[in-house]
Amino acid sequence: MHLLQPFNVLLLGTSLALASLSETCRCAENTCTVMACGNPGLNGLPGRDGKDGTKEENGDQGVQVRGQQGFPGKAGPSGSPGIQGPPGQKGQKGDITALDALQRQVTALERNVQALQADLSRHKKILLTQGAMIVGEKIFVSTGQQDTFPNGKALCANAGGALASPKNVNENTALKTIANRNSMYAFLSINDIQTEGRFVYLNGAPVSYTNWKPGEPNDMNNEDCVVLLVDGIWNDISCEHKSLIICEV
Ligand code: GLC
Ligand code: CA
């Protein structure tokens, strides 16, 4: 027997005794024949650095990560106008009845106006055959009879006209034609009954056109009315003198 054997036996016995007392008693799986038991010891000092490892090949290419979206750019210039769109839907029908009624009224009025114009044309022709004179919008007509100024004034008014009031040379010439035809003096509407020397029309307005005979008006024996002489010139005369009555309409 070796000298150490008793010592080993002693260690073994001691270990067994300690193992029976310790709470931590482990053994690696089937690797130990003798179970090591006892309190863990303190950590040992760090070991020396290992040898350098083998150099690796280049790594895989990195993955590119998309950046964040930038701010919107400035608005571009206006584009050219687009193509005209298709026509819209047809609108609702208007008030046909009212429109038709108005159209019928207008048509009827137009027929009436045409009929009146035709009537007027016929009456003008008749007047012309009776010796009337048409000057512009004015018609001079005479019965061929002589009367005083007051009677002549009433006669024309009753006929819807007035005693002749020549306002220009054309109208005066037309009256001269009528007077010459009858070889008479013809009363005009002009008078100075209201104010001596101030000759006015029937409505009181002062005369705007005159064709006095030289030396007239002379107010001989208080003459306040006016006659157109055969040659177209004027003379003041008595309103009670009987002269040709010519009306204008
Ligand atoms: C003469 C006068 C005229 C007058 C008339 C009266 O013709 O010249 O002024 O009015 O007589 O009848
Ligand atoms: Ca006179």
XYZ file of C-alpha atoms and ligand atoms in Angstrom:
262
model
C 0.000 0.000 0.000
C 1.156 3.517 -1.002
C 1.771 6.038 1.671
C -0.702 8.350 0.162
C -3.544 5.888 0.308
C -4.509 6.577 3.849
C -4.491 10.297 3.077
C -6.796 9.751 0.077
C -9.075 7.645 2.151
C -9.135 10.374 4.667
C -9.972 13.003 1.998
C -12.676 10.780 0.669
C -14.134 10.304 4.019
C -13.966 13.949 4.749
C -15.581 14.773 1.427
C -18.379 12.326 2.057
C -18.935 13.766 5.398
C -19.046 17.293 4.065
C -21.320 16.199 1.227
C -23.793 14.867 3.616
C -23.843 18.198 5.324
C -23.955 20.453 2.183
C -27.151 21.531 0.405
C -25.383 21.886 -2.970
C -24.134 18.633 -4.222
C -24.055 18.235 -7.973
C -22.556 16.049 -10.598
C -22.410 16.521 -14.349
C -24.391 13.964 -16.260
C -22.597 10.650 -16.002
C -19.250 12.426 -16.106
C -18.106 12.004 -12.658
C -17.552 8.982 -10.702
C -17.156 10.942 -7.610
C -19.828 13.432 -6.759
C -18.371 16.844 -5.955
C -20.259 18.472 -3.228
C -19.663 21.581 -1.208
C -20.029 25.368 -1.222
C -18.989 27.112 -4.568
C -15.582 28.746 -4.556
C -14.691 32.298 -5.581
C -14.368 33.174 -9.294
C -10.919 32.882 -10.702
C -8.980 35.709 -12.427
C -9.807 36.488 -16.128
C -7.817 34.463 -18.608
C -5.407 35.856 -21.181
C -6.680 37.313 -24.532
C -7.234 34.760 -27.246
C -5.518 34.685 -30.586
C -6.756 36.973 -33.419
C -9.606 35.455 -35.360
C -9.470 34.731 -39.075
C -10.269 37.686 -41.353
C -13.847 37.570 -42.630
C -14.918 38.212 -46.230
C -16.560 41.534 -47.092
C -19.986 41.854 -45.537
C -23.247 41.880 -47.355
C -24.267 45.102 -49.050
C -26.258 47.303 -46.730
C -29.921 47.932 -47.248
C -30.768 51.470 -48.458
C -33.559 53.079 -46.484
C -35.792 55.548 -48.308
C -35.665 59.098 -46.867
C -38.732 61.144 -45.812
C -40.801 62.969 -48.445
C -39.713 66.582 -49.005
C -41.930 69.737 -48.979
C -44.230 70.328 -52.007
C -42.701 72.499 -54.747
C -44.152 75.834 -56.048
C -47.295 75.718 -58.181
C -46.568 75.561 -61.908
C -47.993 78.002 -64.559
C -51.646 77.727 -65.593
C -52.381 75.236 -68.290
C -54.215 76.020 -71.539
C -58.065 75.932 -71.448
C -59.612 72.558 -71.773
C -61.903 71.440 -74.569
C -65.467 72.730 -74.423
C -67.751 70.305 -72.695
C -70.873 68.774 -74.228
C -74.103 70.851 -74.289
C -76.211 70.734 -71.158
C -79.629 69.240 -70.891
C -82.484 71.086 -72.507
C -84.307 73.351 -70.047
C -87.918 73.093 -69.100
C -90.531 74.547 -71.371
C -91.587 78.150 -70.644
C -95.119 79.396 -70.127
C -96.225 78.605 -73.661
C -99.804 79.619 -72.998
C -98.978 83.163 -71.818
C -96.411 83.608 -74.582
C -98.847 82.445 -77.211
C -101.552 84.747 -75.863
C -99.183 87.735 -76.026
C -98.079 86.782 -79.511
C -101.694 86.575 -80.642
C -102.417 89.994 -79.117
C -99.412 91.530 -80.864
C -100.443 89.982 -84.153
C -103.988 91.294 -83.705
C -102.688 94.788 -82.866
C -100.440 94.744 -85.904
C -103.455 93.900 -88.071
C -105.424 96.724 -86.434
C -102.632 99.223 -87.062
C -102.400 98.127 -90.691
C -106.169 98.515 -91.073
C -106.056 101.999 -89.493
C -103.189 103.041 -91.741
C -105.187 101.868 -94.738
C -108.241 103.829 -93.513
C -106.145 106.950 -92.927
C -104.666 106.658 -96.378
C -108.145 106.485 -97.940
C -109.415 109.450 -95.913
C -106.400 111.525 -96.872
C -107.131 110.852 -100.520
C -110.732 111.898 -100.048
C -109.654 115.107 -98.271
C -107.212 115.859 -101.050
C -110.031 115.580 -103.593
C -111.975 118.056 -101.449
C -109.206 120.641 -101.577
C -107.240 119.724 -98.391
C -103.496 120.354 -98.211
C -101.123 117.968 -96.456
C -97.941 119.498 -95.033
C -95.874 117.102 -92.980
C -98.068 115.803 -90.155
C -100.575 118.623 -90.624
C -103.673 118.655 -92.845
C -105.386 121.951 -93.801
C -108.969 121.613 -94.898
C -111.704 124.192 -95.638
C -115.428 124.028 -96.257
C -115.106 126.938 -98.666
C -117.497 128.930 -96.493
C -116.857 132.323 -94.910
C -117.592 133.171 -91.315
C -116.545 135.321 -88.368
C -113.519 134.483 -86.230
C -115.587 133.166 -83.249
C -117.738 130.989 -85.500
C -114.789 129.673 -87.453
C -112.951 128.873 -84.211
C -115.946 126.859 -82.955
C -116.430 125.122 -86.315
C -112.886 123.789 -86.407
C -112.963 122.757 -82.738
C -116.189 120.827 -83.299
C -114.518 119.036 -86.215
C -111.695 117.940 -83.905
C -109.246 120.491 -85.255
C -108.427 124.177 -84.879
C -108.223 127.304 -86.963
C -105.123 127.268 -89.141
C -101.878 128.267 -87.452
C -99.071 128.451 -90.020
C -95.752 127.818 -88.212
C -93.456 127.933 -91.220
C -93.310 128.999 -94.844
C -94.433 125.609 -96.162
C -97.597 125.690 -94.084
C -98.191 129.326 -95.024
C -97.788 128.474 -98.709
C -100.331 125.636 -98.383
C -102.831 128.078 -96.862
C -102.130 130.558 -99.662
C -102.991 127.815 -102.164
C -106.355 127.234 -100.486
C -107.101 130.950 -100.196
C -106.191 131.596 -103.846
C -108.452 128.738 -104.939
C -111.361 130.434 -103.210
C -110.205 133.971 -103.978
C -110.836 134.891 -100.346
C -109.019 136.085 -97.282
C -108.646 133.293 -94.797
C -108.755 133.572 -91.024
C -105.785 132.381 -89.022
C -105.950 131.400 -85.345
C -103.527 134.222 -84.492
C -104.990 137.202 -82.586
C -104.224 139.937 -80.063
C -107.634 139.920 -78.383
C -106.159 139.463 -74.933
C -103.362 142.021 -75.155
C -103.180 144.653 -77.870
C -100.096 144.237 -80.040
C -99.217 140.847 -78.567
C -100.233 138.240 -81.174
C -100.630 134.716 -79.894
C -101.960 131.321 -80.937
C -105.194 129.894 -79.477
C -103.264 128.364 -76.591
C -101.861 131.780 -75.658
C -98.329 131.098 -76.910
C -96.708 134.014 -78.779
C -96.359 133.603 -82.529
C -93.122 131.982 -83.659
C -93.597 132.667 -87.369
C -95.176 135.694 -89.104
C -95.629 136.897 -92.666
C -97.095 140.373 -92.208
C -97.913 142.586 -95.154
C -95.736 145.674 -94.948
C -97.467 148.268 -92.764
C -99.452 145.608 -90.901
C -100.601 144.978 -88.268
C -101.984 148.535 -87.979
C -104.932 147.843 -85.644
C -107.184 150.005 -87.814
C -110.415 150.527 -85.866
C -109.326 148.029 -83.240
C -108.400 145.023 -85.392
C -107.576 141.996 -83.205
C -107.787 139.085 -85.682
C -105.588 138.126 -88.643
C -106.325 137.079 -92.213
C -104.051 135.587 -94.812
C -104.410 137.554 -98.003
C -104.572 135.900 -101.401
C -100.874 136.468 -101.940
C -100.038 134.790 -98.607
C -99.176 137.897 -96.624
C -101.002 138.816 -93.403
C -103.202 141.698 -92.311
C -104.882 142.348 -88.997
C -108.631 142.745 -89.394
C -111.851 142.839 -87.356
C -112.754 139.509 -85.764
C -116.355 140.080 -86.961
C -115.299 140.286 -90.574
C -116.418 137.214 -92.531
C -113.475 135.346 -94.016
C -112.726 131.872 -95.331
C -112.447 129.280 -92.534
C -109.542 126.869 -92.877
C -109.006 124.251 -90.195
C -105.948 122.176 -89.456
C -106.063 118.631 -88.108
C -107.080 148.333 -95.516
C -105.899 148.521 -94.573
C -105.836 147.373 -93.584
C -107.133 147.199 -92.872
C -108.237 146.982 -93.839
C -109.564 146.918 -93.131
O -106.864 147.248 -96.336
O -104.715 148.591 -95.327
O -104.766 147.611 -92.634
O -107.028 146.101 -92.011
O -108.263 148.092 -94.778
O -110.583 146.585 -94.019
Ca -104.980 146.036 -90.697
